[in-house]
Coordinates of C-alpha atoms and ligand atoms in Angstrom, one line a residue:
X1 CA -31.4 18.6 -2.3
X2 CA -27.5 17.9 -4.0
X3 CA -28.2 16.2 -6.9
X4 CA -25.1 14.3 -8.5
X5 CA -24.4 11.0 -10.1
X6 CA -22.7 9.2 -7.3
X7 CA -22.3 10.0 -3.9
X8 CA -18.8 9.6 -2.4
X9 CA -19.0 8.7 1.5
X10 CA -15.7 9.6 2.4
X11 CA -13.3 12.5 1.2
X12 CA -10.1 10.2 2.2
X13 CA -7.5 9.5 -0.5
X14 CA -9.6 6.7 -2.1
X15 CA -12.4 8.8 -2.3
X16 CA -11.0 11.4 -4.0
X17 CA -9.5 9.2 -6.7
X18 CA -12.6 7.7 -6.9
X19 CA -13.8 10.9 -8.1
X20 CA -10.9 11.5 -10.9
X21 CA -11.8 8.4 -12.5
X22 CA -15.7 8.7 -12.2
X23 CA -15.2 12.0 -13.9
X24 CA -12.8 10.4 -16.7
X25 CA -16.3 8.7 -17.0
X26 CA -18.2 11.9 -17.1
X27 CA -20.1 10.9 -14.1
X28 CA -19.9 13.8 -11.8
X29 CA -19.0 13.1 -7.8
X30 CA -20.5 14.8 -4.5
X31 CA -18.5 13.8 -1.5
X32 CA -19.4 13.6 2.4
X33 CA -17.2 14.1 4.9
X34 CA -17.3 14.3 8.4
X35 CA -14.0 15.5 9.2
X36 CA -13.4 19.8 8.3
X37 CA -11.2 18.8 5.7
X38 CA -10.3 16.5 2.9
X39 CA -7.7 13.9 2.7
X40 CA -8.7 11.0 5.6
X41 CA -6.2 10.1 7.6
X42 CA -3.7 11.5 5.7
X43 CA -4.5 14.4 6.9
X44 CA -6.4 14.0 10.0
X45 CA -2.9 12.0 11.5
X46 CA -0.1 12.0 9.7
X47 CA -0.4 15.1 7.2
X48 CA 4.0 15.3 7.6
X49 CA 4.8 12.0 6.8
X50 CA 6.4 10.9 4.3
X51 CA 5.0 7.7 2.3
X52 CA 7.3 5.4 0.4
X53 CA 4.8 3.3 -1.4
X54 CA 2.8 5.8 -4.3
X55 CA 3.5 4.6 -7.3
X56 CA 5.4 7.0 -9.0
X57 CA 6.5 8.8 -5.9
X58 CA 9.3 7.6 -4.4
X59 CA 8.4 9.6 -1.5
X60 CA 5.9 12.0 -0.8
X61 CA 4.1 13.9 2.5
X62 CA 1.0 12.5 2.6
X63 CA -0.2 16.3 3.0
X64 CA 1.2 16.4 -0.3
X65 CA -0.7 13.9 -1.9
X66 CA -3.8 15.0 -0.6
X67 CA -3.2 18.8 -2.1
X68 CA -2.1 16.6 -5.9
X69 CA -5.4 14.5 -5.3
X70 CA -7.3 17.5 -5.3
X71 CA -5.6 18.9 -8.2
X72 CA -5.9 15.9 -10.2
X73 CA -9.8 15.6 -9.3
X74 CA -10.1 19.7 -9.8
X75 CA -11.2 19.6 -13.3
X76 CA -14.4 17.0 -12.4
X77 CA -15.7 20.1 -10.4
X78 CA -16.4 17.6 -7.1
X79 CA -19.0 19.0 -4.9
X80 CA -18.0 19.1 -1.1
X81 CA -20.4 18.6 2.0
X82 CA -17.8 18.7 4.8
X83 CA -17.7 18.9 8.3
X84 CA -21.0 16.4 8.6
X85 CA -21.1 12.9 8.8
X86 CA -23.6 10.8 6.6
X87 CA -26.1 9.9 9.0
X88 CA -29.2 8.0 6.6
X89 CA -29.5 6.8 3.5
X90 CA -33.2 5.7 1.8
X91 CA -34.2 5.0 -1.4
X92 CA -37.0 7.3 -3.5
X93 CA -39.6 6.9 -5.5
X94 CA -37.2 6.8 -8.7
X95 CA -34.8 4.0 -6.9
X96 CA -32.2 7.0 -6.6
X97 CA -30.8 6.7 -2.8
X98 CA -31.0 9.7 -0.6
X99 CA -28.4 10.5 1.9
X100 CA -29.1 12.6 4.6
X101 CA -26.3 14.3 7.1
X102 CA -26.1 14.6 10.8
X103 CA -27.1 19.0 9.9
X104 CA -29.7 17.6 7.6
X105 CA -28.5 18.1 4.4
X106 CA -30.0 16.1 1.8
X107 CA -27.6 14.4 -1.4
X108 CA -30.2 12.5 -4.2
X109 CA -27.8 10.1 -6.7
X110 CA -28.3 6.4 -8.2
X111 CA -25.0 5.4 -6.9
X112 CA -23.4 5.5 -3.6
X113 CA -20.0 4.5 -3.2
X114 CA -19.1 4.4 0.5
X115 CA -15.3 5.5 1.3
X116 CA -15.7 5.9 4.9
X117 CA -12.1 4.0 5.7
X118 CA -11.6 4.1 10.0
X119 CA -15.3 5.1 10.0
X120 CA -15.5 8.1 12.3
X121 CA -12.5 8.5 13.7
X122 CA -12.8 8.2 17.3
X123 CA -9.1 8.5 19.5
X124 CA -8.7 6.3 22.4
X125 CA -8.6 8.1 25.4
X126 CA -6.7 7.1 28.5
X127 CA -9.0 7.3 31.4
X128 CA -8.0 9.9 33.3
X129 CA -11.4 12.0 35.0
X130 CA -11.0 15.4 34.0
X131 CA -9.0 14.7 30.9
X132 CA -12.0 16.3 28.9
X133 CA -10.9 19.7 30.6
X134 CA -7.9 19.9 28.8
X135 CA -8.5 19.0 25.2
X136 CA -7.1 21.4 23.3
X137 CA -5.9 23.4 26.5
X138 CA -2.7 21.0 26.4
X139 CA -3.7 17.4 25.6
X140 CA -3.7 16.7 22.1
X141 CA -5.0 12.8 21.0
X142 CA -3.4 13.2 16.8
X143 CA -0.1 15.6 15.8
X144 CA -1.2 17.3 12.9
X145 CA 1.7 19.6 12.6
X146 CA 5.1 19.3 14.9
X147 CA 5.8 22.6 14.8
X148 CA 3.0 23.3 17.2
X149 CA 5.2 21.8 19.4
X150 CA 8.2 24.2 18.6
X151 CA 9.9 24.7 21.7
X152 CA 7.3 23.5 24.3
X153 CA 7.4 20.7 26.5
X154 CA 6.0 17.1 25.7
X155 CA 4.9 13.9 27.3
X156 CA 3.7 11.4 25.0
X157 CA 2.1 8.5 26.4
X158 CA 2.0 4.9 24.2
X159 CA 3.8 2.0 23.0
X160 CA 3.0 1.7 19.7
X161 CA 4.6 3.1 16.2
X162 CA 2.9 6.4 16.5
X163 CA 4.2 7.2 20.5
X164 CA 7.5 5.9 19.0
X165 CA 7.8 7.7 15.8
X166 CA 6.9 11.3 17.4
X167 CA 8.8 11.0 20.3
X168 CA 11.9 10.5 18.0
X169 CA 10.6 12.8 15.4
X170 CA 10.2 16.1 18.1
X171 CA 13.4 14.7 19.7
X172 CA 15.9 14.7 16.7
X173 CA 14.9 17.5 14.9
X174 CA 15.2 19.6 18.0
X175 CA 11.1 20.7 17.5
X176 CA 10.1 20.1 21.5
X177 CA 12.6 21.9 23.9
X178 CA 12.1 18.7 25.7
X179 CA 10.4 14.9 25.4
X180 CA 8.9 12.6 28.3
X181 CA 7.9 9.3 26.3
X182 CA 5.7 7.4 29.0
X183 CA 4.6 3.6 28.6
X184 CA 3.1 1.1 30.9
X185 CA 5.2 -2.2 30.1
X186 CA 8.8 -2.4 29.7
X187 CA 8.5 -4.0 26.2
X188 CA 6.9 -1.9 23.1
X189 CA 4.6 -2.6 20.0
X190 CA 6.0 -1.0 18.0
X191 CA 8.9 -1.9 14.6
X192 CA 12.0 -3.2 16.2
X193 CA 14.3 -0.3 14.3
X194 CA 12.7 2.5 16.2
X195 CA 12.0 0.6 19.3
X196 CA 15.6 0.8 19.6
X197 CA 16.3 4.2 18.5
X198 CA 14.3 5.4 21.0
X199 CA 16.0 3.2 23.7
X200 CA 19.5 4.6 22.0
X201 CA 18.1 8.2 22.2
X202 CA 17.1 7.8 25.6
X203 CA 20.5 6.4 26.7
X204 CA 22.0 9.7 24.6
X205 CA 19.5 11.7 26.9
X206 CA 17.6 13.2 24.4
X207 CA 14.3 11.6 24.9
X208 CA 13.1 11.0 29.1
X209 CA 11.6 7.1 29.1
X210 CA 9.9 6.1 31.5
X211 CA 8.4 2.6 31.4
X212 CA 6.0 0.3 33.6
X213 CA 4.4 4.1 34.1
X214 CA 1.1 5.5 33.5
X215 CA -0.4 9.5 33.4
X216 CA -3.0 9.2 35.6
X217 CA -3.9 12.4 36.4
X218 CA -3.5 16.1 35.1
X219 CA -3.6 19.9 36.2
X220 CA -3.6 23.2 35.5
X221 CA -5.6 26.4 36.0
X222 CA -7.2 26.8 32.6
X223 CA -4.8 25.1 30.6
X224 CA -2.5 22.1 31.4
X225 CA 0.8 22.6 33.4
X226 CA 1.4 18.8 34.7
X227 CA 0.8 15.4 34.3
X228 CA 1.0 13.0 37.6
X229 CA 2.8 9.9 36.5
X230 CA 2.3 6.4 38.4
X231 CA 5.2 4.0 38.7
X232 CA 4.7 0.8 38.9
X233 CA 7.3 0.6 41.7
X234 CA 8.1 4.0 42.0
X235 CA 4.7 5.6 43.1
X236 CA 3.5 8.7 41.9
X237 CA 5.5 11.7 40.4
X238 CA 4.4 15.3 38.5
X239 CA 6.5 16.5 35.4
X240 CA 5.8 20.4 34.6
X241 CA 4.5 20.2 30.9
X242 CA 2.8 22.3 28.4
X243 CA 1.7 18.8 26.4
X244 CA 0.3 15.4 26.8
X245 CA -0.5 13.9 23.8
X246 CA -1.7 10.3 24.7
X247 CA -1.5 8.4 21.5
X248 CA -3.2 5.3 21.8
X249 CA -4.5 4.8 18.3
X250 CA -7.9 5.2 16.6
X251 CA -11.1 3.6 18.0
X252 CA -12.1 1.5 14.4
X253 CA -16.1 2.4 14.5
X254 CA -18.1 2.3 11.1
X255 CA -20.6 4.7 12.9
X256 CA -24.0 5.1 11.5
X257 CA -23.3 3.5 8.3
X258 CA -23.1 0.1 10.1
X259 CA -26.8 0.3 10.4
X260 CA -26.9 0.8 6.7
X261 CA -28.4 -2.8 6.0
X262 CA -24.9 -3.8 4.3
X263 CA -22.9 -6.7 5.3
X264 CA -20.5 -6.4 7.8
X265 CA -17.6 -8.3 9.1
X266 CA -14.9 -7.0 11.8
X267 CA -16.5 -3.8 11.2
X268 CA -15.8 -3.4 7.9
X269 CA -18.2 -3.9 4.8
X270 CA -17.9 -6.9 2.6
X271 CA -17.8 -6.3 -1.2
X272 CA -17.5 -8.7 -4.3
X273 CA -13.8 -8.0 -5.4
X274 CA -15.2 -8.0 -9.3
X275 CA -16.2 -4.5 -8.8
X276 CA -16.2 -3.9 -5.3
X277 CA -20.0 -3.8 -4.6
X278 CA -21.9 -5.0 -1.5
X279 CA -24.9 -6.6 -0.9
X280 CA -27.1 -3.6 -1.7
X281 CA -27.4 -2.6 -5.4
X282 CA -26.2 0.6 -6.3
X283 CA -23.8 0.9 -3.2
X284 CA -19.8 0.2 -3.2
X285 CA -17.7 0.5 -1.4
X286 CA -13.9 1.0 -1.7
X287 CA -10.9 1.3 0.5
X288 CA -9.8 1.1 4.3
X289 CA -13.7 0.5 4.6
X290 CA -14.2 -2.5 2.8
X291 CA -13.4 -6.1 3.5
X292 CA -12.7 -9.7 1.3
X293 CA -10.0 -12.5 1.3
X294 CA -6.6 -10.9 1.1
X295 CA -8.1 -7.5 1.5
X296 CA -4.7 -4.9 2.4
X297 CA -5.4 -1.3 3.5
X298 CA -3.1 0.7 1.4
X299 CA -3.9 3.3 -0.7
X300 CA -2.6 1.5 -4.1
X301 CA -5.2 -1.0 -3.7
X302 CA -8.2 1.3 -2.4
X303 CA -7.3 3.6 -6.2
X304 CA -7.6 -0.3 -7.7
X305 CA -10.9 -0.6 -6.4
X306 CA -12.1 2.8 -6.7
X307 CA -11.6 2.6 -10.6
X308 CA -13.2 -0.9 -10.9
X309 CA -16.1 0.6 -9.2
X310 CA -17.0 3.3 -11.3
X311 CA -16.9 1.5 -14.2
X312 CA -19.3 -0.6 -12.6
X313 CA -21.4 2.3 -11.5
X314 CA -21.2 3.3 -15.2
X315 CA -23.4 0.0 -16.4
X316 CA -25.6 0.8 -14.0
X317 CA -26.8 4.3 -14.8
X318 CA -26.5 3.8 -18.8
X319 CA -26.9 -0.2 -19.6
X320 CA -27.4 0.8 -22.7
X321 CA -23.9 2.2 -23.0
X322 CA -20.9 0.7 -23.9
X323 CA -17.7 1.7 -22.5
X324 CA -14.3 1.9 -24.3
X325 CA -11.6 2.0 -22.3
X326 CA -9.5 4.9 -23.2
X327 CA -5.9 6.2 -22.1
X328 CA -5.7 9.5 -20.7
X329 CA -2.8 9.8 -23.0
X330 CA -5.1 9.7 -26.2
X331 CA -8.2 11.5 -24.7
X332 CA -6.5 13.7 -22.3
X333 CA -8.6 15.1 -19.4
X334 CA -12.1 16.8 -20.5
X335 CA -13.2 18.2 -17.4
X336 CA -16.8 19.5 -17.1
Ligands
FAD401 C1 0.2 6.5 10.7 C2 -0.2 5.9 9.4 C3 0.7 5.6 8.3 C4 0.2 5.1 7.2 N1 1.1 4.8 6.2 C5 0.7 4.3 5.0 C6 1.6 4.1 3.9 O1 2.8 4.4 4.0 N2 1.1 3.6 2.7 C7 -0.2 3.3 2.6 O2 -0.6 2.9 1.5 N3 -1.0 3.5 3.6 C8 -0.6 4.0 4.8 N4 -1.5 4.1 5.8 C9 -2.9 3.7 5.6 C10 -3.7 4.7 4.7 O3 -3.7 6.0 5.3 C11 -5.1 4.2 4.5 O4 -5.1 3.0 3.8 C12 -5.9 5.3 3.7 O5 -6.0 6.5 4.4 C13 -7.3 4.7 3.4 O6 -7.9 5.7 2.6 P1 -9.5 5.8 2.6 O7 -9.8 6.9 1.7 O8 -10.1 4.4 2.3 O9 -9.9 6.1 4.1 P2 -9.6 7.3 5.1 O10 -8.3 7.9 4.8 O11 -9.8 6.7 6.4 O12 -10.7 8.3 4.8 C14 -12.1 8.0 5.1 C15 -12.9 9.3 5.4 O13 -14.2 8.9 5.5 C16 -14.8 9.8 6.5 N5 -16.0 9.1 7.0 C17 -16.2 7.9 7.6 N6 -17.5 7.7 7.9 C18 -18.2 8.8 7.5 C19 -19.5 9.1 7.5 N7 -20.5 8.4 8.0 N8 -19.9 10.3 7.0 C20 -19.0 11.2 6.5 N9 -17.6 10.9 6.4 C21 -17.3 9.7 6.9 C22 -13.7 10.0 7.5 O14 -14.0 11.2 8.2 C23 -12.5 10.0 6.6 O15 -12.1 11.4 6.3 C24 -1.1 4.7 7.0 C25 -2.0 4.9 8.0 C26 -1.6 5.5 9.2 C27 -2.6 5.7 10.3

């Protein structure tokens, strides 16, 4: 059993503030994560992006701000339970709640603060039959890192900012020797500026577009070497290609927390915006998770709410204690 005094339910950039300013608290974190790796979505999709709104950072890769999260939360000595999703959660005899992962492990603490953000991320998948054969032999649902794509040939298929964004991504900085983008209306979902930049690349020949078009079927012995494309008007075609990477967004599913006992609206949990706690004593919850009037999912407001919460969590585990605010600039950081 992982004993600790809260238990962070998410190892996404909100969590892992959440555990700098526990531990500025001297309450001591464990987070849960069912992803391999820390950092959320900044690092499960867009790890080489740059963000623009940080404050302080006037850009920065949001790979980057995952590795300075971790430094920051470093000297709170976080403990890590990665690669299994949090599957239970009951209460023991001593009102502590008991968390329980998909592999069984067991986390005992008398706060919970859930950081879960997308929930488990689940990609939409086009539905092509044997598309199953080829994951990871060639069809790829999230770009981690474009250099994987050094060289190689790529159809992406999707009309939204992410199709749009790596298509002219791979295309202008000469990464993929060649790029098929591939969407199945005419018009795009995507911001205006790089609608048309990929129209005005298209027209320069260095990205292939082909609209009112859908992959609908794949092959390859062992590892993917085509994708069958159906035109609306045109009928069916095959493109030689060593990728498809269908990017259709992230299914939004709360997974097993949803049947947590917490209130839920549009799949997200609602929280009381003093301190961002839900309807269960003892359990937050903070971030791309959460909902309330005016809720907005950036990462500036899920740090917000992660430091309101931890102060709450604070007058829950010593009532008897007061707590002073104080600057990090006067007490610097005692780690433990
Ligand atoms: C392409 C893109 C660009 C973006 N650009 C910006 C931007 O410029 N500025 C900005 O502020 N925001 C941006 N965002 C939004 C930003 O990424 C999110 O607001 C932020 O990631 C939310 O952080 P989080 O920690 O709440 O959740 P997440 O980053 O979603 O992390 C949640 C973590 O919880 C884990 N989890 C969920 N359920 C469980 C469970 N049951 N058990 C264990 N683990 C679980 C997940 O695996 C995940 O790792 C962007 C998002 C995308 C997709």
């Amino acid at each position: 059993m992982i004993q600790t005094d809260i238990i962070v339910i998410g190892a996404g950039p909100v969590g892992l503030f959440t555990v700098f300013e526990a531990g500025l608290l001297k309450l001591r974190c464990h987070l849960i994560d069912s992803l391999p790796q820390p950092g959320g979505q900044c690092s499960e999709i867009y790890p080489k992006k740059p963000i623009y709104d940080i404050p302080g950072f006037p850009e920065i890769l949001a790979g980057e701000l995952v590795d300075n999260l971790m430094k920051q939360a470093e000297p709170f000595k976080p403990g890590f339970t990665l690669g299994e999703a949090a599957l239970t959660i009951a209460n023991n005899s001593d009102g502590k709640f008991v968390v329980t992962t998909v592999k069984g492990t067991k986390h005992e603490a008398p706060i919970v603060i859930i950081a879960g953000g997308l929930g488990v991320f689940e990609p939409r998948k086009p539905p092509i039959e044997n598309i199953i054969d080829f994951e990871d032999r060639g069809v790829e649902y999230i770009i981690k890192d474009p250099t994987f794509y050094n060289d190689k040939n790529c159809v992406i298929a999707g009309g939204g900012d992410s199709a749009l964004d790596w298509s002219i991504f791979l295309a202008e900085n000469r990464i993929a020797k060649e790029v098929v983008l591939v969407h199945r209306s005419s018009s795009f979902r995507g911001h205006l500026d790089s609608v048309q930049k990929v129209i005005d690349m298209a027209e320069q020949g260095k990205i292939k577009l082909i609209t009112e078009a859908e992959v609908t079927g794949l092959s390859g012995n062992g590892k993917l070497s085509a994708v069958h494309i159906t035109h609306q008007s045109r009928g069916e075609m095959v493109y030689e290609t060593d990728h498809f990477i269908p990017l259709f967004g992230l299914k939004p599913s709360l997974g097993p927390i949803a049947d947590w006992g917490l209130e839920i609206e549009k799949n997200a949990i609602k929280v009381n915006t003093l301190d961002y706690s839900t309807n269960i004593p003892g359990i937050y919850a903070v971030g791309d998770v959460n909902t309330y009037e005016n809720k907005l999912k950036l990462i500036l407001c899920g740090f917000h709410e992660g430091t309101l919460a931890v102060q709450s969590a604070f007058a829950r585990i010593y009532p008897e204690k007061k707590n002073v605010l104080k600057y990090t600039t006067v007490n610097g950081i005692q780690g433990f």
